[in-house]
Amino acid sequence: PSSHLRLPLNQLGELGVTADYRDLSAQLGPITVVAGHARDLTIQPSTATLRTSDPKLVFEVTGVDALGNATTDLGPLTWQIEVGSFGDFDTQSATLTPRQVGEGRISVTSGYGSKAVTGLISVSTGVATELSIEPATLGLRADDPPVQLTVTGRDALGHTTSELGELTWSIASGSISAIDADGLFEPVRTGVGTVAVMSSLGARAQSGNFEVRPGRASSFSFAPTTWTGTVGDAPATFTS
């Protein structure tokens, strides 16, 4: 006689089958049940917030079969930037080099037909590696109002960045008045010199020449202060 047995292959592992007929017995197995090919894919990391100064980021993909079992049978994979523009993406190694400011999403498609798309991947400017002082040069009188100096920064790739770190201002050379912690330059003493700013991130900048000239006269006096003359004397000269 013959008989048929249907085995539901919905659980991973090994199983054996024993068939008994009267005083006869037969054993089949072991039968190994492994995961099927991927039906759903997941990309890791699913989102990322990067700076242009950050190292390369490698994306990985995992899959599950139709019954939700983790599987390594992902099929041939095709990576691409799904939308946006935010750096150099190597589709062979799924590696993002964050060198361009922007945002977007990355996708991967399996040869079996499944597809996954990341959440938002954003790339912002890196920290400042270069500083510049504005204005770069300055000419003032000692009685002019204070001037607020500002700093701009660029990251290692030349992008303008607001990540300047903590700034420390100082008079770099000369004896030209004073500058406060916020970069307010007060032209009190005359002379020529320069100012500098240092970032806690390591970048530094120095200005061109700052010249402070004497202020406008606020009072004046004559010399001589008294004079007595008679008719016929030579003209008298007064200075102020």
PDB file of C-alpha atoms in Angstrom:
ATOM      1  CA  PRO A   1       0.000   0.000   0.000  1.00  0.00           C
ATOM      2  CA  SER A   2       0.997   3.616  -0.420  1.00  0.00           C
ATOM      3  CA  SER A   3       0.194   6.697   1.607  1.00  0.00           C
ATOM      4  CA  HIS A   4       0.757  10.409   1.386  1.00  0.00           C
ATOM      5  CA  LEU A   5       1.706  12.871   4.138  1.00  0.00           C
ATOM      6  CA  ARG A   6       1.522  16.658   3.875  1.00  0.00           C
ATOM      7  CA  LEU A   7       3.973  18.474   6.143  1.00  0.00           C
ATOM      8  CA  PRO A   8       3.275  22.161   6.942  1.00  0.00           C
ATOM      9  CA  LEU A   9       6.712  23.769   6.600  1.00  0.00           C
ATOM     10  CA  ASN A  10       5.926  26.830   8.718  1.00  0.00           C
ATOM     11  CA  GLN A  11       8.426  26.354  11.487  1.00  0.00           C
ATOM     12  CA  LEU A  12      12.194  26.504  11.214  1.00  0.00           C
ATOM     13  CA  GLY A  13      14.279  23.595  12.370  1.00  0.00           C
ATOM     14  CA  GLU A  14      14.696  19.865  11.840  1.00  0.00           C
ATOM     15  CA  LEU A  15      12.005  17.229  12.025  1.00  0.00           C
ATOM     16  CA  GLY A  16      11.741  13.502  11.466  1.00  0.00           C
ATOM     17  CA  VAL A  17       8.798  11.404  10.249  1.00  0.00           C
ATOM     18  CA  THR A  18       8.074   7.830  11.290  1.00  0.00           C
ATOM     19  CA  ALA A  19       5.555   5.704   9.416  1.00  0.00           C
ATOM     20  CA  ASP A  20       4.158   2.519  10.985  1.00  0.00           C
ATOM     21  CA  TYR A  21       2.172  -0.138   9.165  1.00  0.00           C
ATOM     22  CA  ARG A  22       1.246  -3.257  11.073  1.00  0.00           C
ATOM     23  CA  ASP A  23       4.541  -4.618  12.252  1.00  0.00           C
ATOM     24  CA  LEU A  24       6.580  -2.513   9.836  1.00  0.00           C
ATOM     25  CA  SER A  25       8.167   0.846  10.536  1.00  0.00           C
ATOM     26  CA  ALA A  26       9.980   3.383   8.364  1.00  0.00           C
ATOM     27  CA  GLN A  27      11.646   6.615   9.280  1.00  0.00           C
ATOM     28  CA  LEU A  28      12.182   9.659   7.115  1.00  0.00           C
ATOM     29  CA  GLY A  29      14.472  12.500   7.926  1.00  0.00           C
ATOM     30  CA  PRO A  30      15.798  14.548   9.245  1.00  0.00           C
ATOM     31  CA  ILE A  31      13.959  17.217   7.271  1.00  0.00           C
ATOM     32  CA  THR A  32      15.478  20.699   7.636  1.00  0.00           C
ATOM     33  CA  VAL A  33      13.203  23.706   7.284  1.00  0.00           C
ATOM     34  CA  VAL A  34      14.973  27.020   6.577  1.00  0.00           C
ATOM     35  CA  ALA A  35      13.642  30.523   6.034  1.00  0.00           C
ATOM     36  CA  GLY A  36      12.316  31.465   2.641  1.00  0.00           C
ATOM     37  CA  HIS A  37      13.507  34.333   0.523  1.00  0.00           C
ATOM     38  CA  ALA A  38      12.981  37.877   1.727  1.00  0.00           C
ATOM     39  CA  ARG A  39       9.564  39.410   1.288  1.00  0.00           C
ATOM     40  CA  ASP A  40      10.124  42.463   3.480  1.00  0.00           C
ATOM     41  CA  LEU A  41      13.341  44.474   3.828  1.00  0.00           C
ATOM     42  CA  THR A  42      14.539  46.872   6.536  1.00  0.00           C
ATOM     43  CA  ILE A  43      17.406  49.357   6.211  1.00  0.00           C
ATOM     44  CA  GLN A  44      19.619  50.274   9.150  1.00  0.00           C
ATOM     45  CA  PRO A  45      20.109  52.969  10.159  1.00  0.00           C
ATOM     46  CA  SER A  46      16.608  54.029   9.190  1.00  0.00           C
ATOM     47  CA  THR A  47      17.394  57.726   9.709  1.00  0.00           C
ATOM     48  CA  ALA A  48      20.575  59.732  10.239  1.00  0.00           C
ATOM     49  CA  THR A  49      21.638  63.267  11.077  1.00  0.00           C
ATOM     50  CA  LEU A  50      25.187  63.926   9.902  1.00  0.00           C
ATOM     51  CA  ARG A  51      27.707  66.716   9.482  1.00  0.00           C
ATOM     52  CA  THR A  52      29.989  67.164   6.504  1.00  0.00           C
ATOM     53  CA  SER A  53      32.899  66.484   8.860  1.00  0.00           C
ATOM     54  CA  ASP A  54      31.529  63.076   9.920  1.00  0.00           C
ATOM     55  CA  PRO A  55      33.028  59.786   8.686  1.00  0.00           C
ATOM     56  CA  LYS A  56      31.402  57.616   6.056  1.00  0.00           C
ATOM     57  CA  LEU A  57      28.156  55.874   6.966  1.00  0.00           C
ATOM     58  CA  VAL A  58      27.485  52.297   5.832  1.00  0.00           C
ATOM     59  CA  PHE A  59      23.885  51.138   5.453  1.00  0.00           C
ATOM     60  CA  GLU A  60      22.838  47.544   6.030  1.00  0.00           C
ATOM     61  CA  VAL A  61      19.702  45.629   5.094  1.00  0.00           C
ATOM     62  CA  THR A  62      17.902  42.773   6.798  1.00  0.00           C
ATOM     63  CA  GLY A  63      14.944  40.740   5.574  1.00  0.00           C
ATOM     64  CA  VAL A  64      12.128  38.480   6.697  1.00  0.00           C
ATOM     65  CA  ASP A  65      10.290  35.856   4.667  1.00  0.00           C
ATOM     66  CA  ALA A  66       6.542  35.557   4.125  1.00  0.00           C
ATOM     67  CA  LEU A  67       6.086  34.044   7.607  1.00  0.00           C
ATOM     68  CA  GLY A  68       8.168  36.683   9.360  1.00  0.00           C
ATOM     69  CA  ASN A  69      11.278  34.549   9.765  1.00  0.00           C
ATOM     70  CA  ALA A  70      14.607  36.361   9.533  1.00  0.00           C
ATOM     71  CA  THR A  71      16.349  35.349   6.324  1.00  0.00           C
ATOM     72  CA  THR A  72      19.677  35.918   4.655  1.00  0.00           C
ATOM     73  CA  ASP A  73      18.227  35.105   1.232  1.00  0.00           C
ATOM     74  CA  LEU A  74      17.778  38.722   0.215  1.00  0.00           C
ATOM     75  CA  GLY A  75      18.253  38.290  -3.500  1.00  0.00           C
ATOM     76  CA  PRO A  76      20.369  40.648  -5.616  1.00  0.00           C
ATOM     77  CA  LEU A  77      20.172  44.129  -4.090  1.00  0.00           C
ATOM     78  CA  THR A  78      20.092  47.489  -5.835  1.00  0.00           C
ATOM     79  CA  TRP A  79      20.853  50.577  -3.746  1.00  0.00           C
ATOM     80  CA  GLN A  80      20.133  54.149  -4.791  1.00  0.00           C
ATOM     81  CA  ILE A  81      19.329  57.641  -3.553  1.00  0.00           C
ATOM     82  CA  GLU A  82      15.557  57.579  -3.656  1.00  0.00           C
ATOM     83  CA  VAL A  83      15.103  61.335  -3.366  1.00  0.00           C
ATOM     84  CA  GLY A  84      17.205  64.377  -2.470  1.00  0.00           C
ATOM     85  CA  SER A  85      20.882  65.196  -2.644  1.00  0.00           C
ATOM     86  CA  PHE A  86      23.183  65.026   0.365  1.00  0.00           C
ATOM     87  CA  GLY A  87      26.553  63.539  -0.550  1.00  0.00           C
ATOM     88  CA  ASP A  88      28.348  60.821  -2.460  1.00  0.00           C
ATOM     89  CA  PHE A  89      26.581  57.456  -2.232  1.00  0.00           C
ATOM     90  CA  ASP A  90      28.387  54.306  -3.345  1.00  0.00           C
ATOM     91  CA  THR A  91      25.624  51.984  -4.558  1.00  0.00           C
ATOM     92  CA  GLN A  92      27.946  48.956  -4.530  1.00  0.00           C
ATOM     93  CA  SER A  93      28.885  49.187  -0.858  1.00  0.00           C
ATOM     94  CA  ALA A  94      25.831  51.182   0.340  1.00  0.00           C
ATOM     95  CA  THR A  95      28.212  53.782   1.774  1.00  0.00           C
ATOM     96  CA  LEU A  96      27.352  57.448   2.158  1.00  0.00           C
ATOM     97  CA  THR A  97      30.127  60.041   2.263  1.00  0.00           C
ATOM     98  CA  PRO A  98      28.490  63.158   3.766  1.00  0.00           C
ATOM     99  CA  ARG A  99      30.200  65.925   1.820  1.00  0.00           C
ATOM    100  CA  GLN A 100      27.195  67.877   0.584  1.00  0.00           C
ATOM    101  CA  VAL A 101      24.679  69.770   2.694  1.00  0.00           C
ATOM    102  CA  GLY A 102      21.135  68.564   2.080  1.00  0.00           C
ATOM    103  CA  GLU A 103      18.627  65.854   2.890  1.00  0.00           C
ATOM    104  CA  GLY A 104      16.930  62.916   1.251  1.00  0.00           C
ATOM    105  CA  ARG A 105      16.197  59.197   1.453  1.00  0.00           C
ATOM    106  CA  ILE A 106      17.976  56.000   0.390  1.00  0.00           C
ATOM    107  CA  SER A 107      16.290  52.882  -0.957  1.00  0.00           C
ATOM    108  CA  VAL A 108      17.188  49.267  -1.629  1.00  0.00           C
ATOM    109  CA  THR A 109      15.323  46.910  -3.967  1.00  0.00           C
ATOM    110  CA  SER A 110      15.603  43.118  -3.982  1.00  0.00           C
ATOM    111  CA  GLY A 111      15.579  40.992  -7.089  1.00  0.00           C
ATOM    112  CA  TYR A 112      12.639  39.199  -5.467  1.00  0.00           C
ATOM    113  CA  GLY A 113      10.603  42.394  -5.761  1.00  0.00           C
ATOM    114  CA  SER A 114      10.637  43.772  -2.215  1.00  0.00           C
ATOM    115  CA  LYS A 115      11.812  47.326  -1.492  1.00  0.00           C
ATOM    116  CA  ALA A 116      12.689  49.443   1.543  1.00  0.00           C
ATOM    117  CA  VAL A 117      13.182  53.185   1.904  1.00  0.00           C
ATOM    118  CA  THR A 118      14.874  54.983   4.791  1.00  0.00           C
ATOM    119  CA  GLY A 119      13.463  57.845   6.741  1.00  0.00           C
ATOM    120  CA  LEU A 120      15.071  61.252   6.373  1.00  0.00           C
ATOM    121  CA  ILE A 121      18.860  61.391   6.008  1.00  0.00           C
ATOM    122  CA  SER A 122      20.128  64.929   6.612  1.00  0.00           C
ATOM    123  CA  VAL A 123      23.622  66.395   6.251  1.00  0.00           C
ATOM    124  CA  SER A 124      24.497  69.764   7.758  1.00  0.00           C
ATOM    125  CA  THR A 125      27.719  71.759   7.808  1.00  0.00           C
ATOM    126  CA  GLY A 126      30.621  70.663   9.964  1.00  0.00           C
ATOM    127  CA  VAL A 127      32.266  72.598  12.770  1.00  0.00           C
ATOM    128  CA  ALA A 128      34.375  75.623  11.935  1.00  0.00           C
ATOM    129  CA  THR A 129      37.981  74.940  11.021  1.00  0.00           C
ATOM    130  CA  GLU A 130      38.564  78.434   9.655  1.00  0.00           C
ATOM    131  CA  LEU A 131      37.484  81.806  11.068  1.00  0.00           C
ATOM    132  CA  SER A 132      37.468  85.340   9.721  1.00  0.00           C
ATOM    133  CA  ILE A 133      36.846  88.642  11.491  1.00  0.00           C
ATOM    134  CA  GLU A 134      34.580  91.346  10.117  1.00  0.00           C
ATOM    135  CA  PRO A 135      35.507  94.067   9.540  1.00  0.00           C
ATOM    136  CA  ALA A 136      39.002  92.838   8.697  1.00  0.00           C
ATOM    137  CA  THR A 137      40.534  96.326   9.111  1.00  0.00           C
ATOM    138  CA  LEU A 138      39.298  99.405  10.903  1.00  0.00           C
ATOM    139  CA  GLY A 139      40.095 103.089  11.208  1.00  0.00           C
ATOM    140  CA  LEU A 140      38.544 105.068  14.071  1.00  0.00           C
ATOM    141  CA  ARG A 141      38.958 108.116  16.206  1.00  0.00           C
ATOM    142  CA  ALA A 142      39.383 107.696  19.925  1.00  0.00           C
ATOM    143  CA  ASP A 143      36.014 109.349  20.551  1.00  0.00           C
ATOM    144  CA  ASP A 144      34.051 107.232  18.046  1.00  0.00           C
ATOM    145  CA  PRO A 145      31.418 104.835  19.397  1.00  0.00           C
ATOM    146  CA  PRO A 146      32.346 101.177  19.984  1.00  0.00           C
ATOM    147  CA  VAL A 147      32.276  98.814  17.002  1.00  0.00           C
ATOM    148  CA  GLN A 148      30.804  95.316  17.213  1.00  0.00           C
ATOM    149  CA  LEU A 149      33.081  92.792  15.509  1.00  0.00           C
ATOM    150  CA  THR A 150      31.633  89.600  14.057  1.00  0.00           C
ATOM    151  CA  VAL A 151      33.051  86.210  13.113  1.00  0.00           C
ATOM    152  CA  THR A 152      32.224  83.938  10.200  1.00  0.00           C
ATOM    153  CA  GLY A 153      33.357  80.334  10.000  1.00  0.00           C
ATOM    154  CA  ARG A 154      33.890  77.657   7.370  1.00  0.00           C
ATOM    155  CA  ASP A 155      34.136  73.924   7.845  1.00  0.00           C
ATOM    156  CA  ALA A 156      36.844  71.677   6.426  1.00  0.00           C
ATOM    157  CA  LEU A 157      35.062  71.544   3.061  1.00  0.00           C
ATOM    158  CA  GLY A 158      34.594  75.296   2.794  1.00  0.00           C
ATOM    159  CA  HIS A 159      30.922  75.403   3.746  1.00  0.00           C
ATOM    160  CA  THR A 160      29.839  78.425   5.764  1.00  0.00           C
ATOM    161  CA  THR A 161      28.915  77.173   9.228  1.00  0.00           C
ATOM    162  CA  SER A 162      27.402  78.557  12.413  1.00  0.00           C
ATOM    163  CA  GLU A 163      29.165  75.909  14.525  1.00  0.00           C
ATOM    164  CA  LEU A 164      31.858  78.282  15.774  1.00  0.00           C
ATOM    165  CA  GLY A 165      32.382  76.934  19.297  1.00  0.00           C
ATOM    166  CA  GLU A 166      33.011  79.268  22.224  1.00  0.00           C
ATOM    167  CA  LEU A 167      34.887  82.392  21.122  1.00  0.00           C
ATOM    168  CA  THR A 168      37.581  84.264  23.020  1.00  0.00           C
ATOM    169  CA  TRP A 169      38.559  87.769  21.882  1.00  0.00           C
ATOM    170  CA  SER A 170      41.847  89.508  22.571  1.00  0.00           C
ATOM    171  CA  ILE A 171      44.142  92.324  21.455  1.00  0.00           C
ATOM    172  CA  ALA A 172      46.744  90.450  19.425  1.00  0.00           C
ATOM    173  CA  SER A 173      49.238  93.287  18.918  1.00  0.00           C
ATOM    174  CA  GLY A 174      49.613  96.970  19.655  1.00  0.00           C
ATOM    175  CA  SER A 175      48.145  99.066  22.410  1.00  0.00           C
ATOM    176  CA  ILE A 176      44.794  99.950  20.925  1.00  0.00           C
ATOM    177  CA  SER A 177      42.095 100.236  23.514  1.00  0.00           C
ATOM    178  CA  ALA A 178      40.081  97.236  24.639  1.00  0.00           C
ATOM    179  CA  ILE A 179      37.786  94.501  23.377  1.00  0.00           C
ATOM    180  CA  ASP A 180      35.206  92.739  25.510  1.00  0.00           C
ATOM    181  CA  ALA A 181      34.183  89.078  25.658  1.00  0.00           C
ATOM    182  CA  ASP A 182      31.524  89.582  22.984  1.00  0.00           C
ATOM    183  CA  GLY A 183      33.845  91.231  20.457  1.00  0.00           C
ATOM    184  CA  LEU A 184      32.863  94.838  21.149  1.00  0.00           C
ATOM    185  CA  PHE A 185      35.852  97.016  20.250  1.00  0.00           C
ATOM    186  CA  GLU A 186      36.082 100.328  22.099  1.00  0.00           C
ATOM    187  CA  PRO A 187      38.504 102.889  20.580  1.00  0.00           C
ATOM    188  CA  VAL A 188      39.859 104.594  23.678  1.00  0.00           C
ATOM    189  CA  ARG A 189      43.639 104.593  23.201  1.00  0.00           C
ATOM    190  CA  THR A 190      45.365 105.722  20.046  1.00  0.00           C
ATOM    191  CA  GLY A 191      47.690 103.469  18.080  1.00  0.00           C
ATOM    192  CA  VAL A 192      47.805 100.682  15.512  1.00  0.00           C
ATOM    193  CA  GLY A 193      47.331  97.022  16.288  1.00  0.00           C
ATOM    194  CA  THR A 194      45.344  93.884  15.595  1.00  0.00           C
ATOM    195  CA  VAL A 195      42.693  91.808  17.341  1.00  0.00           C
ATOM    196  CA  ALA A 196      42.332  88.013  17.448  1.00  0.00           C
ATOM    197  CA  VAL A 197      39.585  85.514  18.105  1.00  0.00           C
ATOM    198  CA  MET A 198      40.069  81.910  19.214  1.00  0.00           C
ATOM    199  CA  SER A 199      37.479  79.144  19.026  1.00  0.00           C
ATOM    200  CA  SER A 200      37.184  76.378  21.603  1.00  0.00           C
ATOM    201  CA  LEU A 201      37.201  74.041  18.573  1.00  0.00           C
ATOM    202  CA  GLY A 202      40.761  75.097  17.719  1.00  0.00           C
ATOM    203  CA  ALA A 203      40.283  77.580  14.873  1.00  0.00           C
ATOM    204  CA  ARG A 204      41.832  81.053  15.167  1.00  0.00           C
ATOM    205  CA  ALA A 205      41.750  84.320  13.209  1.00  0.00           C
ATOM    206  CA  GLN A 206      43.597  87.616  13.399  1.00  0.00           C
ATOM    207  CA  SER A 207      42.458  90.908  11.929  1.00  0.00           C
ATOM    208  CA  GLY A 208      44.334  93.309   9.726  1.00  0.00           C
ATOM    209  CA  ASN A 209      45.422  96.658  11.158  1.00  0.00           C
ATOM    210  CA  PHE A 210      43.078  98.521  13.457  1.00  0.00           C
ATOM    211  CA  GLU A 211      44.088 102.188  13.701  1.00  0.00           C
ATOM    212  CA  VAL A 212      42.793 104.473  16.410  1.00  0.00           C
ATOM    213  CA  ARG A 213      43.513 108.157  15.771  1.00  0.00           C
ATOM    214  CA  PRO A 214      43.175 111.035  18.246  1.00  0.00           C
ATOM    215  CA  GLY A 215      39.632 112.174  18.765  1.00  0.00           C
ATOM    216  CA  ARG A 216      38.149 115.544  17.915  1.00  0.00           C
ATOM    217  CA  ALA A 217      38.997 118.491  20.182  1.00  0.00           C
ATOM    218  CA  SER A 218      36.545 118.868  23.021  1.00  0.00           C
ATOM    219  CA  SER A 219      38.173 122.067  24.397  1.00  0.00           C
ATOM    220  CA  PHE A 220      40.979 124.393  23.430  1.00  0.00           C
ATOM    221  CA  SER A 221      43.103 127.207  24.927  1.00  0.00           C
ATOM    222  CA  PHE A 222      45.141 130.157  23.682  1.00  0.00           C
ATOM    223  CA  ALA A 223      48.776 130.911  24.294  1.00  0.00           C
ATOM    224  CA  PRO A 224      49.821 133.255  25.501  1.00  0.00           C
ATOM    225  CA  THR A 225      46.814 133.603  27.728  1.00  0.00           C
ATOM    226  CA  THR A 226      47.506 137.344  28.342  1.00  0.00           C
ATOM    227  CA  TRP A 227      49.293 140.041  26.367  1.00  0.00           C
ATOM    228  CA  THR A 228      49.954 143.712  26.784  1.00  0.00           C
ATOM    229  CA  GLY A 229      51.097 145.836  23.887  1.00  0.00           C
ATOM    230  CA  THR A 230      51.408 149.440  22.839  1.00  0.00           C
ATOM    231  CA  VAL A 231      50.713 151.173  19.606  1.00  0.00           C
ATOM    232  CA  GLY A 232      53.516 150.508  17.146  1.00  0.00           C
ATOM    233  CA  ASP A 233      54.542 147.160  18.603  1.00  0.00           C
ATOM    234  CA  ALA A 234      55.049 144.241  16.229  1.00  0.00           C
ATOM    235  CA  PRO A 235      51.966 142.020  15.602  1.00  0.00           C
ATOM    236  CA  ALA A 236      51.395 139.394  18.278  1.00  0.00           C
ATOM    237  CA  THR A 237      50.848 135.721  17.387  1.00  0.00           C
ATOM    238  CA  PHE A 238      48.462 133.539  19.331  1.00  0.00           C
ATOM    239  CA  THR A 239      48.227 129.763  19.099  1.00  0.00           C
ATOM    240  CA  SER A 240      45.473 127.443  20.195  1.00  0.00           C
TER     241      SER A 240
END
